[in-house]
Coordinates of C-alpha atoms in Angstrom, one line a residue:
X687 CA -36.3 -82.0 67.1
X688 CA -34.4 -80.4 64.2
X689 CA -35.7 -81.1 61.1
X690 CA -33.6 -81.0 57.4
X691 CA -35.6 -80.8 53.7
X692 CA -35.1 -84.2 51.9
X693 CA -36.3 -83.0 48.7
X694 CA -33.2 -81.3 46.9
X695 CA -33.9 -77.9 45.3
X696 CA -32.9 -78.9 41.8
X697 CA -35.4 -82.3 41.4
X698 CA -38.9 -82.0 40.7
X699 CA -41.1 -81.7 43.8
X700 CA -44.2 -83.8 43.9
X701 CA -47.3 -82.4 43.0
X702 CA -49.3 -80.6 46.1
X703 CA -52.2 -82.6 47.5
X704 CA -54.1 -79.9 47.9
X705 CA -55.1 -76.1 48.4
X706 CA -52.9 -73.9 51.0
X707 CA -53.8 -70.8 52.4
X708 CA -51.3 -68.8 54.5
X709 CA -51.9 -65.4 56.3
X710 CA -49.5 -63.1 57.0
X711 CA -49.2 -59.5 57.4
X712 CA -47.1 -58.9 54.1
X713 CA -45.3 -61.2 51.1
X714 CA -42.2 -59.6 50.6
X715 CA -38.8 -60.5 49.3
X716 CA -37.3 -57.5 51.3
X717 CA -36.5 -59.3 54.7
X718 CA -37.7 -60.7 58.1
X719 CA -41.1 -63.3 58.7
X720 CA -42.4 -61.4 55.3
X721 CA -39.3 -62.6 52.8
X722 CA -40.3 -66.2 54.8
X723 CA -44.1 -66.3 53.6
X724 CA -43.1 -65.0 50.3
X725 CA -40.7 -67.8 49.7
X726 CA -43.1 -70.7 51.0
X727 CA -45.8 -69.4 49.1
X728 CA -43.6 -69.3 45.5
X729 CA -42.2 -72.7 46.4
X730 CA -46.0 -74.0 46.8
X731 CA -47.2 -72.4 43.7
X732 CA -44.0 -72.4 41.8
X733 CA -42.6 -75.9 42.4
X734 CA -45.1 -78.2 43.6
X735 CA -48.2 -76.4 41.1
X736 CA -50.4 -75.7 44.0
X737 CA -53.5 -73.8 44.6
X738 CA -52.0 -70.5 46.7
X739 CA -54.5 -68.3 48.5
X740 CA -52.6 -65.3 50.2
X741 CA -54.5 -63.6 53.0
X742 CA -52.7 -60.6 53.6
X743 CA -52.3 -56.9 53.3
X744 CA -49.9 -56.6 50.6
X745 CA -48.5 -59.0 48.5
X746 CA -45.8 -58.7 45.9
X747 CA -46.3 -58.4 42.4
X748 CA -43.9 -61.3 41.0
X749 CA -45.9 -63.9 43.5
X750 CA -49.2 -62.5 42.2
X751 CA -48.4 -63.4 39.3
X752 CA -48.1 -67.0 39.6
X753 CA -50.2 -69.1 38.4
X754 CA -52.9 -70.8 40.9
X755 CA -51.9 -67.5 43.4
X756 CA -55.3 -65.8 45.1
X757 CA -54.9 -62.8 46.5
X758 CA -57.5 -62.1 49.5
X759 CA -56.6 -58.7 50.6
X760 CA -57.1 -56.8 54.0
X761 CA -57.0 -53.6 54.5
X762 CA -55.0 -51.9 57.0
X763 CA -56.8 -48.7 58.4
X764 CA -54.2 -45.3 58.5
X765 CA -51.6 -48.1 57.4
X766 CA -51.7 -49.0 61.6
X767 CA -50.7 -52.5 62.0
X768 CA -52.5 -52.4 65.5
X769 CA -55.4 -51.7 63.7
X770 CA -55.1 -54.7 61.2
X771 CA -54.9 -57.3 63.6
X772 CA -58.3 -57.9 64.0
X773 CA -59.1 -57.8 60.5
X774 CA -56.1 -60.1 59.4
X775 CA -57.0 -62.6 61.8
X776 CA -61.0 -62.4 61.1
X777 CA -60.1 -62.8 57.4
X778 CA -58.1 -65.3 57.8
X779 CA -60.2 -67.5 59.6
X780 CA -63.1 -66.8 57.3
X781 CA -60.7 -68.1 54.0
X782 CA -59.3 -71.1 56.7
X783 CA -62.9 -71.8 57.1
X784 CA -64.0 -71.7 53.6
X785 CA -61.1 -73.6 51.8
X786 CA -60.4 -76.1 54.4
X787 CA -63.4 -77.7 53.3
X788 CA -61.8 -78.9 50.3
X789 CA -58.8 -80.3 52.2
X790 CA -56.3 -76.7 52.4
X791 CA -53.8 -76.6 54.6
X792 CA -53.4 -73.6 56.5
X793 CA -50.4 -71.6 57.4
X794 CA -50.4 -69.3 60.1
X795 CA -47.6 -67.1 62.0
X796 CA -47.2 -66.6 66.0
X797 CA -50.8 -65.1 66.9
X798 CA -51.7 -63.2 64.0
X799 CA -55.0 -65.8 62.9
X800 CA -56.5 -68.3 65.4
X801 CA -56.6 -70.6 63.4
X802 CA -55.6 -74.3 64.5
X803 CA -53.7 -76.2 61.8
X804 CA -50.0 -75.2 60.6
X805 CA -48.0 -72.3 62.7
X806 CA -44.5 -70.9 61.6
X807 CA -43.5 -69.4 64.7
X808 CA -41.0 -66.2 64.1
X809 CA -41.1 -64.8 67.1
X810 CA -41.8 -65.2 70.8
X811 CA -44.0 -62.4 72.5
X812 CA -43.6 -64.2 75.9
X813 CA -39.9 -64.8 75.8
X814 CA -38.9 -61.0 75.5
X815 CA -39.9 -58.3 77.8
X816 CA -39.3 -54.9 76.4
X817 CA -38.0 -52.2 77.9
X818 CA -40.7 -49.0 77.9
X819 CA -39.7 -45.7 77.0
X820 CA -41.4 -42.7 76.7
X821 CA -44.5 -40.9 79.1
X822 CA -47.3 -42.8 80.0
X823 CA -49.5 -42.6 77.3
X824 CA -46.8 -44.3 75.2
X825 CA -45.9 -46.9 78.4
X826 CA -49.7 -47.7 78.4
X827 CA -50.3 -48.4 74.4
X828 CA -47.2 -50.9 74.5
X829 CA -48.6 -52.7 77.9
X830 CA -51.8 -53.2 76.0
X831 CA -49.9 -54.1 72.9
X832 CA -47.5 -56.8 74.7
X833 CA -50.8 -58.1 76.5
X834 CA -52.5 -59.0 73.1
X835 CA -49.8 -60.3 71.5
X836 CA -49.2 -62.6 74.2
X837 CA -52.7 -63.7 74.5
X838 CA -52.9 -64.3 70.7
X839 CA -50.1 -66.4 70.3
X840 CA -51.3 -68.7 73.5
X841 CA -55.0 -68.5 71.3
X842 CA -53.3 -69.5 67.8
X843 CA -49.7 -71.7 69.1
X844 CA -51.0 -73.8 72.1
X845 CA -53.6 -75.7 69.6
X846 CA -51.7 -75.7 67.1
X847 CA -51.6 -79.2 65.2
X848 CA -48.2 -78.2 64.2
X849 CA -46.0 -76.0 65.1
X850 CA -43.1 -74.9 62.8
X851 CA -39.5 -73.3 64.8
X852 CA -37.4 -71.0 62.9
X853 CA -34.6 -72.0 65.3
X854 CA -34.0 -74.3 68.2
X855 CA -33.9 -71.5 70.3
X856 CA -37.4 -70.9 69.1
X857 CA -38.5 -74.0 70.0
X858 CA -37.7 -74.0 73.7
X859 CA -39.7 -70.7 74.2
X860 CA -42.5 -71.9 72.6
X861 CA -42.3 -75.4 74.7
X862 CA -41.1 -73.6 77.7
X863 CA -43.5 -70.5 77.3
X864 CA -46.6 -71.4 76.0
X865 CA -46.7 -75.0 77.0
X866 CA -47.1 -76.5 73.5
X867 CA -45.9 -80.7 73.9
X868 CA -42.4 -80.7 72.0
X869 CA -43.5 -83.4 70.2
X870 CA -45.5 -81.1 68.1
X871 CA -42.5 -78.5 67.5
X872 CA -40.0 -78.9 65.1
X873 CA -37.5 -76.6 64.1
X874 CA -37.0 -75.7 60.1
X875 CA -34.2 -73.4 59.9
X876 CA -34.8 -70.4 58.0
X877 CA -33.5 -70.6 54.2
X878 CA -31.6 -68.2 51.8
X879 CA -31.2 -66.6 48.2
X880 CA -27.7 -67.8 46.6
X881 CA -27.9 -65.9 43.6
X882 CA -28.5 -63.0 45.7
X883 CA -26.3 -63.5 48.7
X884 CA -23.4 -65.0 47.0
X885 CA -19.7 -64.5 47.5
X886 CA -18.2 -61.1 46.7
X887 CA -15.8 -60.7 44.1
X888 CA -13.6 -58.0 43.8
X889 CA -15.9 -56.0 40.9
X890 CA -19.1 -56.2 42.6
X891 CA -17.3 -55.0 45.8
X892 CA -15.7 -52.0 43.9
X893 CA -19.2 -51.5 42.2
X894 CA -21.0 -51.4 45.5
X895 CA -18.5 -49.0 46.8
X896 CA -18.5 -46.8 44.0
X897 CA -22.5 -46.8 44.4
X898 CA -22.4 -45.7 48.1
X899 CA -20.3 -43.5 47.1
X900 CA -16.9 -44.8 48.9
X901 CA -13.7 -43.8 47.4
X902 CA -11.4 -45.4 49.7
X903 CA -10.9 -48.8 51.2
X904 CA -11.5 -48.4 54.7
X905 CA -13.1 -51.0 56.4
X906 CA -16.8 -50.9 56.8
X907 CA -19.2 -53.1 59.6
X908 CA -22.7 -53.1 58.7
X909 CA -25.5 -52.7 60.9
X910 CA -28.9 -53.8 59.4
X911 CA -31.9 -53.7 61.9
X912 CA -34.8 -51.0 62.9
X913 CA -33.2 -48.4 65.1
X914 CA -36.1 -47.7 66.9
X915 CA -36.2 -51.5 68.1
X916 CA -34.2 -51.9 71.5
X917 CA -34.1 -55.6 70.6
X918 CA -31.8 -55.0 68.0
X919 CA -29.1 -53.4 70.2
X920 CA -27.8 -50.4 68.0
X921 CA -27.3 -48.6 71.5
X922 CA -24.8 -51.1 72.3
X923 CA -22.9 -51.0 69.1
X924 CA -23.1 -46.8 69.3
X925 CA -21.2 -46.7 72.5
X926 CA -18.7 -49.5 71.4
X927 CA -18.3 -47.5 68.3
X928 CA -18.1 -44.4 70.3
X929 CA -15.2 -46.3 72.3
X930 CA -13.3 -47.5 69.4
X931 CA -13.8 -44.2 67.3
X932 CA -11.9 -42.2 70.1
X933 CA -8.4 -44.0 69.0
X934 CA -7.0 -41.9 66.6
X935 CA -5.7 -45.4 65.1
X936 CA -9.2 -46.2 64.8
X937 CA -9.8 -46.2 60.6
X938 CA -12.6 -47.9 60.1
X939 CA -16.4 -46.9 59.3
X940 CA -20.0 -48.1 60.0
X941 CA -22.7 -48.6 57.7
X942 CA -26.4 -48.2 59.5
X943 CA -29.1 -49.5 57.3
X944 CA -32.0 -49.1 59.3
X945 CA -34.8 -46.2 59.4
X946 CA -37.5 -45.2 61.8
X947 CA -38.7 -42.5 64.3
X948 CA -35.2 -42.3 65.9
X949 CA -32.6 -42.2 62.7
X950 CA -32.4 -38.4 63.6
X951 CA -31.9 -38.7 67.4
X952 CA -29.0 -41.4 66.4
X953 CA -27.7 -38.8 63.9
X954 CA -27.8 -35.7 65.9
X955 CA -26.1 -38.1 68.8
X956 CA -23.2 -38.9 65.9
X957 CA -22.7 -35.6 65.6
X958 CA -22.3 -34.2 69.2
X959 CA -20.1 -37.1 69.5
X960 CA -17.7 -36.3 66.8
X961 CA -18.6 -39.4 65.2
X962 CA -19.8 -38.0 61.5
X963 CA -16.7 -38.8 59.8
X964 CA -16.9 -42.8 61.2
X965 CA -21.1 -43.6 61.0
X966 CA -22.5 -43.0 58.3
X967 CA -26.8 -43.7 58.3
X968 CA -27.7 -45.0 54.8
X969 CA -31.8 -45.2 56.3
X970 CA -34.0 -47.8 54.6
X971 CA -32.5 -50.0 51.9
X972 CA -33.7 -51.9 48.9
X973 CA -30.8 -53.3 48.2
X974 CA -29.2 -54.7 51.1
X975 CA -27.4 -57.3 49.2
X976 CA -25.4 -54.5 47.2
X977 CA -24.8 -53.0 50.4
X978 CA -23.2 -55.8 52.3
X979 CA -21.2 -56.3 49.0
X980 CA -19.4 -53.1 50.1
X981 CA -18.8 -54.3 53.5
X982 CA -16.2 -56.2 55.3
X983 CA -18.5 -57.6 58.4
X984 CA -21.4 -56.8 60.4
X985 CA -22.7 -56.1 63.9
X986 CA -25.8 -57.6 65.5
X987 CA -25.5 -57.2 69.5
X988 CA -29.6 -58.7 69.4
X989 CA -31.2 -58.7 72.9
X990 CA -34.0 -61.0 71.8
X991 CA -33.4 -62.7 67.8
X992 CA -35.4 -66.0 67.4
X993 CA -33.3 -66.6 64.6
X994 CA -31.5 -63.7 62.8
X995 CA -31.9 -63.2 58.8
X996 CA -29.9 -60.3 58.5
X997 CA -26.8 -62.4 60.3
X998 CA -27.5 -65.5 57.8
X999 CA -27.6 -63.0 54.2
X1000 CA -24.0 -61.4 55.9
X1001 CA -22.5 -65.1 56.5
X1002 CA -23.9 -66.2 52.7
X1003 CA -21.9 -63.0 51.5
X1004 CA -18.6 -63.9 53.2
X1005 CA -18.4 -61.7 56.0
X1006 CA -17.8 -62.2 59.2
X1007 CA -20.9 -61.5 61.5
X1008 CA -20.6 -60.3 65.1
X1009 CA -23.8 -61.6 66.9
X1010 CA -25.5 -62.6 70.2
X1011 CA -24.7 -66.3 71.4
X1012 CA -28.6 -66.4 72.7
X1013 CA -29.9 -65.6 68.7
X1014 CA -31.4 -68.4 66.7
X1015 CA -28.8 -68.0 63.8
X1016 CA -25.7 -68.4 66.5
X1017 CA -26.7 -72.0 66.7
X1018 CA -25.4 -72.5 62.6
X1019 CA -21.8 -71.4 63.9
X1020 CA -19.5 -74.3 64.1
X1021 CA -17.3 -73.9 67.4
X1022 CA -14.5 -72.8 66.0
X1023 CA -16.6 -69.6 64.9
X1024 CA -17.2 -68.8 68.5
X1025 CA -15.3 -65.8 69.1
X1026 CA -18.1 -64.0 66.7
X1027 CA -20.9 -65.0 69.5
X1028 CA -21.5 -62.2 72.0
X1029 CA -21.9 -63.6 75.6
X1030 CA -23.8 -60.2 76.5
X1031 CA -25.6 -57.6 74.5
X1032 CA -25.4 -54.9 76.6
X1033 CA -21.2 -55.2 76.9
X1034 CA -20.3 -52.5 74.5
X1035 CA -15.9 -52.9 76.1
X1036 CA -16.4 -56.5 74.8
X1037 CA -18.3 -56.2 72.0
X1038 CA -15.6 -52.6 70.9
X1039 CA -12.6 -55.4 72.0
X1040 CA -14.2 -57.8 69.4
X1041 CA -14.4 -55.1 66.6
X1042 CA -10.8 -54.5 67.2
X1043 CA -9.8 -58.2 67.2
X1044 CA -11.3 -58.3 63.6
X1045 CA -10.1 -54.8 62.6
X1046 CA -6.1 -56.5 63.0
X1047 CA -6.9 -59.7 61.2
X1048 CA -9.4 -58.8 57.9
X1049 CA -8.5 -61.4 56.1
X1050 CA -8.2 -64.3 58.8
X1051 CA -11.4 -63.9 59.5
X1052 CA -13.2 -63.8 55.8
X1053 CA -11.4 -67.1 55.7
X1054 CA -12.7 -68.6 58.4
X1055 CA -15.9 -67.6 58.1
X1056 CA -16.2 -68.9 54.4
X1057 CA -17.2 -72.9 55.2
X1058 CA -19.9 -71.9 57.0
X1059 CA -21.4 -69.3 54.4
X1060 CA -20.9 -71.8 51.9
X1061 CA -22.9 -74.1 54.2
X1062 CA -25.6 -72.1 54.4
X1063 CA -26.1 -71.0 50.9
X1064 CA -26.7 -74.5 50.6
X1065 CA -30.1 -74.3 52.8
X1066 CA -31.8 -72.2 49.7
X1067 CA -35.5 -71.1 50.2
X1068 CA -36.9 -74.3 48.6
X1069 CA -35.5 -76.7 50.6
X1070 CA -37.0 -74.7 53.5
X1071 CA -40.3 -75.0 52.0
X1072 CA -39.7 -78.4 51.3
X1073 CA -39.1 -78.9 54.5
X1074 CA -42.0 -77.6 56.0
X1075 CA -44.5 -79.1 53.7
X1076 CA -43.1 -82.3 54.3
X1077 CA -43.9 -82.3 57.7
X1078 CA -47.4 -80.9 56.8
X1079 CA -47.9 -83.6 54.6
X1080 CA -46.3 -86.4 56.7
X1081 CA -48.9 -85.3 60.0
X1082 CA -52.1 -86.5 57.3
X1083 CA -54.9 -84.2 56.4
X1084 CA -56.7 -82.0 59.5

């Protein structure tokens, strides 16, 4: 059951009916699940005047400065997520028990806290079997972590009163893999920030290119994602790019935004393949909107992607975005853009063909995605958050 907001972002929102508790690892505006929870907390505090309790390892200063926001910080020992998981679960349940006595609504994400009010699901571990690389110790650690993640999400999502999925794909995964009754699972697509991810003008493009040191007008494809995460499919894109760059006529640049332990490996692999002039590794960036302004397309051959916020943000900027057809964000594509949807994330030859076609029709592709970008910008974070709050309040107090 797809849900759309009925509360326009430009009209005053009714005051919240009681306190809210949100349990998540981080509240930041930088992307992914952190961005989603940051937006929900901001909406509740800024537009609904709610008392908002953040149970988290880290929260951004702009959020903490809002009236009514209370931080309940949870340690993350040695910076290790795995060591922080049980502490976050314990702290989340403590504050949920304490504040729910006063009518608080509690939002958790997946299996991060075993509380059974509202679960905003961004990822279903049971829906994705990771390829395990490395030695026996590394594979054992990954297997144990997967077992923990799957058990945690079954214990939390399976008993939640209200489950909010970020796409219809995620909704199906929750129903089919976790056995949650369909009537308890609602889809609310993720929002965007139209002020940061608006259409790119010539002056902004020139400034962004100058900042990156690009003094040419080469067409540029962006990749945004963790290089060590096999789900993101950078290996497929790399192979497609190697095929394309083998032709002397291929003049495009690949700009890779992503960090992690495998970054040196991919840099060395690119150098060995003679791709040093064709692929530029930008590492981690906190200015992704500006990087996108310097680019002309985005490629995201993901193997598993419940939504795909990076793809949506590229589309909002007006960039054609090639993404695997099974990604949640692909549900937003109209039929006339089906050529941008990849049927097989492992098919490097097909991806190369589609990139070659894009290179031959740059302006045509840009014009074709403009209506979709405009529609996506209309569903901002306030509308997304309002839809979730409306669902919760329609359901009634626990």
